[in-house]
PDB file of C-alpha atoms in Angstrom:
ATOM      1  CA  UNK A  47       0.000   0.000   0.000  1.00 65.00           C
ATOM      2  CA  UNK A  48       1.623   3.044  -1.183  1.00 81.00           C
ATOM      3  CA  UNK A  49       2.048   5.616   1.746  1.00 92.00           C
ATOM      4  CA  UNK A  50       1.160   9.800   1.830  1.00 95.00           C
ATOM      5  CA  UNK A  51       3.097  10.871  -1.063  1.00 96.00           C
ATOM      6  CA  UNK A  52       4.233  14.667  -1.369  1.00 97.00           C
ATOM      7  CA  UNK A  53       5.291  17.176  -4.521  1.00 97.00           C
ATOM      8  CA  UNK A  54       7.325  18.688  -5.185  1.00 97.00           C
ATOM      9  CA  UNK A  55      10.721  17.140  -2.568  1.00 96.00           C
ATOM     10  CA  UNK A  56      12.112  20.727  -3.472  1.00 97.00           C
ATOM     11  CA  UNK A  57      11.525  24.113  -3.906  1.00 97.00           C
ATOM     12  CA  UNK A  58      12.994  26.869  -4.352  1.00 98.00           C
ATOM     13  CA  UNK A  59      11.150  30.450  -4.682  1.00 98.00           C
ATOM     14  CA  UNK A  60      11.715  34.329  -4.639  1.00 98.00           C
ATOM     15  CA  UNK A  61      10.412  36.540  -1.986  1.00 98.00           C
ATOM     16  CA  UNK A  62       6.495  37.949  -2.876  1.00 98.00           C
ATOM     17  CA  UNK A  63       6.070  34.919  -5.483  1.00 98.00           C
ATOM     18  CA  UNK A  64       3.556  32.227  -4.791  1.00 98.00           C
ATOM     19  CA  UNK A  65       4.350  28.296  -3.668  1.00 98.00           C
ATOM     20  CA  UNK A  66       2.037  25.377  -4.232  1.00 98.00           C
ATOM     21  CA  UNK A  67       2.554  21.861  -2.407  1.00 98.00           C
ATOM     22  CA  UNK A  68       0.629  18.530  -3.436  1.00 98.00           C
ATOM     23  CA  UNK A  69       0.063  16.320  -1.431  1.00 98.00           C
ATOM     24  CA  UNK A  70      -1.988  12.723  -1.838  1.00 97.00           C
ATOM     25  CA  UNK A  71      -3.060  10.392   1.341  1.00 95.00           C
ATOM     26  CA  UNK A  72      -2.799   7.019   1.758  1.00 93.00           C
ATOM     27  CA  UNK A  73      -6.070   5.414  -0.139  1.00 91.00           C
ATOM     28  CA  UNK A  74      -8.943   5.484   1.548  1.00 87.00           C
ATOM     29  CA  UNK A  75      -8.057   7.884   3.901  1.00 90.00           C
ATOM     30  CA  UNK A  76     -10.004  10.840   4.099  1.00 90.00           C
ATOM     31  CA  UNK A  77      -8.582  13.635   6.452  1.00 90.00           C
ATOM     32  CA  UNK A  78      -5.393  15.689   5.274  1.00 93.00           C
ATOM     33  CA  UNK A  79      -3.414  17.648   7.644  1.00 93.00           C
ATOM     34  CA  UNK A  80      -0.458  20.333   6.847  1.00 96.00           C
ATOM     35  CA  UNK A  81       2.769  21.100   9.357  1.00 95.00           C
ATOM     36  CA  UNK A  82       5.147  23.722   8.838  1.00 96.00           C
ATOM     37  CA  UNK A  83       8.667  22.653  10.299  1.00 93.00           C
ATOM     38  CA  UNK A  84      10.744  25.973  10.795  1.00 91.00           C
ATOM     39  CA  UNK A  85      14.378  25.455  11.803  1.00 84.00           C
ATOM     40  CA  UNK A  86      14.581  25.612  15.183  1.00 77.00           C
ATOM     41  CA  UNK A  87      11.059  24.980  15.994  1.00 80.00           C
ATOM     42  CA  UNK A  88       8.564  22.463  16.316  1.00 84.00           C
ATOM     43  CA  UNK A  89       6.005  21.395  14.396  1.00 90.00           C
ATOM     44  CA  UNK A  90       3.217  23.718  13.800  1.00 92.00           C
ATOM     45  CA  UNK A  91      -0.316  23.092  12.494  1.00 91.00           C
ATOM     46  CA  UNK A  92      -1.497  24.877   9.598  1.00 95.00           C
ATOM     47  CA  UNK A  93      -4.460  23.635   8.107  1.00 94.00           C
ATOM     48  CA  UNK A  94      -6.704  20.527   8.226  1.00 91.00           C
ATOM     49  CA  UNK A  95      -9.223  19.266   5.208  1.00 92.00           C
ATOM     50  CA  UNK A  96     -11.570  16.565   5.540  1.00 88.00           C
ATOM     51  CA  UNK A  97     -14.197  15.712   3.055  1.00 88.00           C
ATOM     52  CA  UNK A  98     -13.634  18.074   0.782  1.00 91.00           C
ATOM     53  CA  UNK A  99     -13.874  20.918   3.349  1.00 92.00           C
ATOM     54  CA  UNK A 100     -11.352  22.815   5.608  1.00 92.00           C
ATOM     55  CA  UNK A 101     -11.846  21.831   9.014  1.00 89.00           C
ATOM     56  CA  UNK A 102      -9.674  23.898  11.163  1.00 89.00           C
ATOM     57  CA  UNK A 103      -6.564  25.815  10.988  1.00 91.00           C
ATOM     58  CA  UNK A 104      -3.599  26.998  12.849  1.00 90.00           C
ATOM     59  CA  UNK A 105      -2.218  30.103  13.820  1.00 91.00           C
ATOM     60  CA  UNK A 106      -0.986  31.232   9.964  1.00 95.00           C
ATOM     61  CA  UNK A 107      -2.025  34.678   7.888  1.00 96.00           C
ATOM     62  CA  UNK A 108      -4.573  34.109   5.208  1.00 96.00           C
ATOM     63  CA  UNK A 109      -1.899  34.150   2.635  1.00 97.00           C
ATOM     64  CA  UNK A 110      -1.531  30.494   3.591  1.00 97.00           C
ATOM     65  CA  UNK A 111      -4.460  28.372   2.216  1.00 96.00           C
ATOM     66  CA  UNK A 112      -5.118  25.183   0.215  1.00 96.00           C
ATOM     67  CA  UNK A 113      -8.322  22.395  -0.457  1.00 96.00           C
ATOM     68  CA  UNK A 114      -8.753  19.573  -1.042  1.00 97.00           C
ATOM     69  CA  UNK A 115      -9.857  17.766  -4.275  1.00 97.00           C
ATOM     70  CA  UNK A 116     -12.766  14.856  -4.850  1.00 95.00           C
ATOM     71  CA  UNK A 117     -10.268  12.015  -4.479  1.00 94.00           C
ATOM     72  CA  UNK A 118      -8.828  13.907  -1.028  1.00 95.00           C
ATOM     73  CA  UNK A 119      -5.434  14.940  -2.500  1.00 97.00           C
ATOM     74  CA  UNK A 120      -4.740  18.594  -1.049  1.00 98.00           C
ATOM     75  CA  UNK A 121      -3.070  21.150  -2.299  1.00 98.00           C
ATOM     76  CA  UNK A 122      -0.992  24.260  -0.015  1.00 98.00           C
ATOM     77  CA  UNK A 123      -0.873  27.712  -1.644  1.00 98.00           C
ATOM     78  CA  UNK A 124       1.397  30.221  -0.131  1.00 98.00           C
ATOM     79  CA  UNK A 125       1.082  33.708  -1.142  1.00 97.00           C
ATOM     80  CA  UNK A 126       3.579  36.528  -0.961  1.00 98.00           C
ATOM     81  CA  UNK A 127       6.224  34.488   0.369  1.00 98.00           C
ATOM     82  CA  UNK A 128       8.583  35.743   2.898  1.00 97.00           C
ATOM     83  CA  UNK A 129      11.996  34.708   4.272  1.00 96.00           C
ATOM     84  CA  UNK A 130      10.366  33.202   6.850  1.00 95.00           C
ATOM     85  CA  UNK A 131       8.300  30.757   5.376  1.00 97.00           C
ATOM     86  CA  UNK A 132      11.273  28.710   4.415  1.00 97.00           C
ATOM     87  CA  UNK A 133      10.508  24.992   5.760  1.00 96.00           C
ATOM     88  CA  UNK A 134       9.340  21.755   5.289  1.00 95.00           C
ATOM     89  CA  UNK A 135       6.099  21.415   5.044  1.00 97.00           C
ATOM     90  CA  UNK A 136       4.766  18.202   5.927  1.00 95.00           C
ATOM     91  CA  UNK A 137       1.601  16.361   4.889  1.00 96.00           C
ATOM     92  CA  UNK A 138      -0.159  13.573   7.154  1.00 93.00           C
ATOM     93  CA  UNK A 139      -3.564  11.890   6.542  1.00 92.00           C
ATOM     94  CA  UNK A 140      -5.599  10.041   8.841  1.00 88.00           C
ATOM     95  CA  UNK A 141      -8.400   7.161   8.253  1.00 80.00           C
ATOM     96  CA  UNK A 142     -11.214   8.659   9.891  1.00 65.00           C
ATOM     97  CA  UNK A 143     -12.572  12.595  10.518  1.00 55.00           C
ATOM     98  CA  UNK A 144     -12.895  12.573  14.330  1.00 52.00           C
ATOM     99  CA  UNK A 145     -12.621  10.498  17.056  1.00 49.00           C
ATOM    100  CA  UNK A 146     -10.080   8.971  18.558  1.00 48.00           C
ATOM    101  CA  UNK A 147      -8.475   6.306  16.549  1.00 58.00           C
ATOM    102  CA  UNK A 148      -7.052   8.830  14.451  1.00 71.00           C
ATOM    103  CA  UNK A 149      -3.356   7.992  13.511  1.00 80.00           C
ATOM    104  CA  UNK A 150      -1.302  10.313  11.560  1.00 86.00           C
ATOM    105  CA  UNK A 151       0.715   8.992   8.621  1.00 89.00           C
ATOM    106  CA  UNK A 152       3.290  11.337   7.602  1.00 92.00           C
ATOM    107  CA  UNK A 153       4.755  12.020   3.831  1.00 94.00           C
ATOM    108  CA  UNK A 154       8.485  12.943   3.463  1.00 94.00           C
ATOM    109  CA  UNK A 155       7.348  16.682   3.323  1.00 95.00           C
ATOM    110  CA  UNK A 156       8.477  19.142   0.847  1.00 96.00           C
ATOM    111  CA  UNK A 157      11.190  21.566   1.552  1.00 96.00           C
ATOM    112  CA  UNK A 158      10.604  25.386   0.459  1.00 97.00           C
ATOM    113  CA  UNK A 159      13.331  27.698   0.602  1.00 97.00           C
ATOM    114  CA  UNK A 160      12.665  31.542  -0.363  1.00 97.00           C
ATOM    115  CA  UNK A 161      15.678  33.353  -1.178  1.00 97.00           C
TER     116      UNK A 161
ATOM    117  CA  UNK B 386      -3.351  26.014  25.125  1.00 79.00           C
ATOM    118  CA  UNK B 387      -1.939  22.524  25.149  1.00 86.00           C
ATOM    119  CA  UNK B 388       1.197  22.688  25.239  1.00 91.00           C
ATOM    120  CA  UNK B 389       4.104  19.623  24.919  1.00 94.00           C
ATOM    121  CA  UNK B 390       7.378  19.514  26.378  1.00 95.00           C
ATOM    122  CA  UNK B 391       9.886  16.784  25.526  1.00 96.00           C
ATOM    123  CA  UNK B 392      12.735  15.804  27.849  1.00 92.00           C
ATOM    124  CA  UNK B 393      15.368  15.699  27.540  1.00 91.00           C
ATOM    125  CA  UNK B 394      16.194  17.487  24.412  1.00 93.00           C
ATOM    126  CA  UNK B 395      19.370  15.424  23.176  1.00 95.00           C
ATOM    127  CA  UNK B 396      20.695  12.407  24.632  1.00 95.00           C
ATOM    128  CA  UNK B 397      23.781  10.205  24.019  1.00 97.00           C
ATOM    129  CA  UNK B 398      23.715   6.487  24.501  1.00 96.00           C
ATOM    130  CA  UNK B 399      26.205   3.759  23.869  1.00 97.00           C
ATOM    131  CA  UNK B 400      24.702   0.672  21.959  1.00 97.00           C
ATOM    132  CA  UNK B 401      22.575  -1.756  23.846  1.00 97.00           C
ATOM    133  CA  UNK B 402      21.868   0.893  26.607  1.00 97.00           C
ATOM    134  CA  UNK B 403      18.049   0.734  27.637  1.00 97.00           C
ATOM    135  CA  UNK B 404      16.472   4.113  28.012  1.00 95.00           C
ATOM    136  CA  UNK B 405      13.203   6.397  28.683  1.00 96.00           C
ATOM    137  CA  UNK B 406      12.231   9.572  26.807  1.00 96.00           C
ATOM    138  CA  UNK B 407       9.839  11.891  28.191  1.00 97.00           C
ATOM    139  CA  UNK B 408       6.652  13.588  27.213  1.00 97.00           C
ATOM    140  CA  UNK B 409       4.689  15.950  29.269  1.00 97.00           C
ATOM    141  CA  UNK B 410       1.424  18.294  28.686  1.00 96.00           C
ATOM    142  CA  UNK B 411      -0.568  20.877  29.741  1.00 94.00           C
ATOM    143  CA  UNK B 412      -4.138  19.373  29.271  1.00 88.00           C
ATOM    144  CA  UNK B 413      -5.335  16.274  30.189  1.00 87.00           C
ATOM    145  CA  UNK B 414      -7.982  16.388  28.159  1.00 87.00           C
ATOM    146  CA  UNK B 415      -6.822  14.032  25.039  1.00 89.00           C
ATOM    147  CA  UNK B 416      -8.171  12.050  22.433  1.00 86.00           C
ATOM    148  CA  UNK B 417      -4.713  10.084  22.063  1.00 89.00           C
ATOM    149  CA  UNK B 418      -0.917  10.733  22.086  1.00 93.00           C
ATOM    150  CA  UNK B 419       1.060   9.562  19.676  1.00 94.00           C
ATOM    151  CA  UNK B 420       5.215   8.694  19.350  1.00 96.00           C
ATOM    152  CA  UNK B 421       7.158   9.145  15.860  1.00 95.00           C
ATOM    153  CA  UNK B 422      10.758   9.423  15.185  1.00 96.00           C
ATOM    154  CA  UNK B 423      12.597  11.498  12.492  1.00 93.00           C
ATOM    155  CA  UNK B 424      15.419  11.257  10.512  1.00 92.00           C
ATOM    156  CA  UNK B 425      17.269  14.104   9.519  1.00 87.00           C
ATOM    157  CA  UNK B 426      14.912  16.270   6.985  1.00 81.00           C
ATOM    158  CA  UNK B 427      12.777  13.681   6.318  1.00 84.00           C
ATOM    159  CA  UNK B 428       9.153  12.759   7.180  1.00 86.00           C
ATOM    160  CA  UNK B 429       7.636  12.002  10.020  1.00 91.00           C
ATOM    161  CA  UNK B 430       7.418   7.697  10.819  1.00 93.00           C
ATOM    162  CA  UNK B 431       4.594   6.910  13.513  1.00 91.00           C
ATOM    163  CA  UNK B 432       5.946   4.423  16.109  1.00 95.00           C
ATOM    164  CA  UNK B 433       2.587   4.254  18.810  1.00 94.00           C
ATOM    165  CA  UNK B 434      -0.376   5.771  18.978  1.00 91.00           C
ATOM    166  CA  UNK B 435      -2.129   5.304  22.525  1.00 91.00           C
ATOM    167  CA  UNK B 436      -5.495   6.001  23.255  1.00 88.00           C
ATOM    168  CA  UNK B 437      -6.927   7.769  25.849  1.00 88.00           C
ATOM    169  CA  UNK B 438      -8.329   5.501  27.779  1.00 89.00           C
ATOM    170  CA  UNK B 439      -5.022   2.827  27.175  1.00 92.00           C
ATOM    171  CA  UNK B 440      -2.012   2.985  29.768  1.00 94.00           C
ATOM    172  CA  UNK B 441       0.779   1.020  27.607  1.00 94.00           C
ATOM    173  CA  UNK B 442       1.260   0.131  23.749  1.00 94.00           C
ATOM    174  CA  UNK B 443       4.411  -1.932  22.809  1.00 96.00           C
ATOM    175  CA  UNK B 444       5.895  -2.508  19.276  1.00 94.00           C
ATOM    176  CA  UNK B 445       8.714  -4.572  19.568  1.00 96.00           C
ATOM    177  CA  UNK B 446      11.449  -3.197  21.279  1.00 97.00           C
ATOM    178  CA  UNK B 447       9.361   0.007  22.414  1.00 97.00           C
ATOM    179  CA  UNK B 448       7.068   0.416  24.800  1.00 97.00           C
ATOM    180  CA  UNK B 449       4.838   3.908  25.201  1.00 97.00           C
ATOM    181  CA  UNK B 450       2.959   4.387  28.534  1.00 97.00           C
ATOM    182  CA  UNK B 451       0.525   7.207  29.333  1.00 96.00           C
ATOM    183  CA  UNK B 452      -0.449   8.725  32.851  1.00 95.00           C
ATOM    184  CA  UNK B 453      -3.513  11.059  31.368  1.00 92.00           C
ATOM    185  CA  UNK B 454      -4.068  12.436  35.076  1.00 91.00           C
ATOM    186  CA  UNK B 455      -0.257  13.853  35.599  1.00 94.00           C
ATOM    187  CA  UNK B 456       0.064  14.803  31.884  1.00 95.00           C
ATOM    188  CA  UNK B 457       2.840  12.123  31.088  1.00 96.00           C
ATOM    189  CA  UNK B 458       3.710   9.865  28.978  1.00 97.00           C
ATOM    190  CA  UNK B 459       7.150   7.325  28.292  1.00 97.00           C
ATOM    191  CA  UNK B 460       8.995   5.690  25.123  1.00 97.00           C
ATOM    192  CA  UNK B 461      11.120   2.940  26.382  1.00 97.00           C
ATOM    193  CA  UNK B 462      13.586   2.096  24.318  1.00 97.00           C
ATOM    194  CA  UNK B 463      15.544  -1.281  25.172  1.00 97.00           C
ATOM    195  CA  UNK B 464      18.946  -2.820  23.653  1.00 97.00           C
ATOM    196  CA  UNK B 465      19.204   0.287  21.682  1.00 97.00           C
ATOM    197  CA  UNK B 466      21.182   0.424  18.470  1.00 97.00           C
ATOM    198  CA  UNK B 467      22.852   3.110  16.249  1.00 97.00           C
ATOM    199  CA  UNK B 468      19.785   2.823  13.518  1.00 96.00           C
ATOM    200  CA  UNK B 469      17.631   4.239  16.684  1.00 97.00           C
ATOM    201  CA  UNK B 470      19.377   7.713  16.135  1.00 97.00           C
ATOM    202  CA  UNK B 471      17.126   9.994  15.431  1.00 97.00           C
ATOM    203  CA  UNK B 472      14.613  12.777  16.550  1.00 96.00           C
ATOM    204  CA  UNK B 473      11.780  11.636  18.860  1.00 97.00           C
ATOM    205  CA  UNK B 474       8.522  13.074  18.580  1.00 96.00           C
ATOM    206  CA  UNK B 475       5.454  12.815  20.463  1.00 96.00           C
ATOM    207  CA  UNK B 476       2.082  14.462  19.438  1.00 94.00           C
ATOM    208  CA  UNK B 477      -1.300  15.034  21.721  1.00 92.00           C
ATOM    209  CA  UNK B 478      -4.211  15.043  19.762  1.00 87.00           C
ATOM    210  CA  UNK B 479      -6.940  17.030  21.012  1.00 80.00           C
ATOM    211  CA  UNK B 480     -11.071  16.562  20.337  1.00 70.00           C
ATOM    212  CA  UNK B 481     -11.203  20.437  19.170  1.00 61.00           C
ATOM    213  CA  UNK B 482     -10.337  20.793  15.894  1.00 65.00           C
ATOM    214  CA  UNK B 483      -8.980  17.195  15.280  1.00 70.00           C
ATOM    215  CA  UNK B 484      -5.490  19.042  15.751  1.00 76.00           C
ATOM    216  CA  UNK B 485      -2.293  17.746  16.765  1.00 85.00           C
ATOM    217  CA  UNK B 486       0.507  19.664  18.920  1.00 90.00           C
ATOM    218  CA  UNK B 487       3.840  18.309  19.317  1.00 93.00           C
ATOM    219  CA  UNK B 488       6.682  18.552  20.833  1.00 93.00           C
ATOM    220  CA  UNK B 489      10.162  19.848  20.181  1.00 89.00           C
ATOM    221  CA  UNK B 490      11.553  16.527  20.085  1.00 94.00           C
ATOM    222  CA  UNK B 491      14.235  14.169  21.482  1.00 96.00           C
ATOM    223  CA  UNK B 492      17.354  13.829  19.251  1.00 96.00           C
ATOM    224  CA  UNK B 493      18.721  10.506  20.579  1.00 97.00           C
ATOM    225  CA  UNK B 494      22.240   9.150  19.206  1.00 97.00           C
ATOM    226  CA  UNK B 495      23.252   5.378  20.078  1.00 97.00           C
ATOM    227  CA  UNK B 496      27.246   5.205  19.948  1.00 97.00           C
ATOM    228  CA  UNK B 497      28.208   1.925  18.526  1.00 95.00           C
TER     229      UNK B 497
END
């Protein structure tokens, strides 16, 4: 069974251009959650999609957004990129919306770097 | 705010050592807590996952326990060996907002 696969493994962008990250879940699961893993710190929550709708999201500006398609791949959009938003970005999916046998599986992220 | 602290933040072992990281947080009130390690700039690999209302999950050579009431929980680690080095993470899910918040991680390194 193929695992949460993630696109692009690198990129690279200016400052004030946009970034978009794919992401696909493992099949049949139907919950997609983002991270943002900043050097130095921990793993933050961005944004969570389930059914085709966004569920909940973390403490990010609006310039960071995404959805999530009919067959529950996701996509991230980052606006007006800044210096700071250099990180991977990693993509988990989990079999079931809410309650609490919710495991995370975890893609192999994709690594932004603005310059 | 839940928060998650992991100590201690690095550790050093020599190979075949037996040892305990540690995960603490704010709010008891969890839906399940969850272990993963990392390798450098990769993705994240899920070890346990304990529920709520579970004390101990084992996999192996790991064992996870969680103490809901004090806001604890334990990876055991036994006979460990130099492909264990990596960054431990653990992860309290939370019923609001299906979110996750994790910790800052354990970067372990067995010695051969």
């Amino acid at each position: 069974e193929a695992g949460v696969t993630q696109s692009p493994t690198h990129l690279i962008k200016t400052r004030g251009q946009q970034a978009t990250l794919r992401c696909s879940p493992i099949s049949g699961h139907t919950s997609v959650y983002w991270y943002q893993q900043a050097l130095g710190l921990g793993l933050q929550f961005l944004l969570w999609y389930d059914e085709g709708e966004e569920r909940n999201r973390g403490n990010f500006p609006p310039r960071f957004s995404g959805r999530q398609f009919p067959n529950y791949s996701s996509e991230l959009n980052v606006n007006a990129l800044e210096l700071e938003d250099s990180a991977l970005y990693l993509c988990a999916s989990s079999l079931r919306r809410t309650g609490k046998d919710g495991e995370q599986y975890f893609g192999p992220g994709t690594r932004l770097t603005v310059t | 705010k839940q928060e998650v602290t992991q100590i201690p933040a690095a550790l050093s072992v020599p190979e075949g050592e037996n040892l305990v990281l540690n995960c603490s947080f704010t709010d008891s009130a969890i839906y399940n807590l969850q272990w993963f390690r990392q390798d450098p700039g990769k993705g994240l690999t899920s070890l346990l996952l304990i529920q709520s209302s579970q004390r101990e999950q084992t996999s192996g050579r790991l064992n996870a326990s969680l103490d809901k009431s004090s806001g604890r929980s334990t990876l055991y680690i036994a006979a460990s060996q130099p492909g264990d080095s990596a960054t431990y993470l653990c992860a309290v899910k939370v019923g609001t907002g299906n979110q996750f918040y994790f910790g800052t991680g354990t970067s372990l390194t067995v010695i051969p």
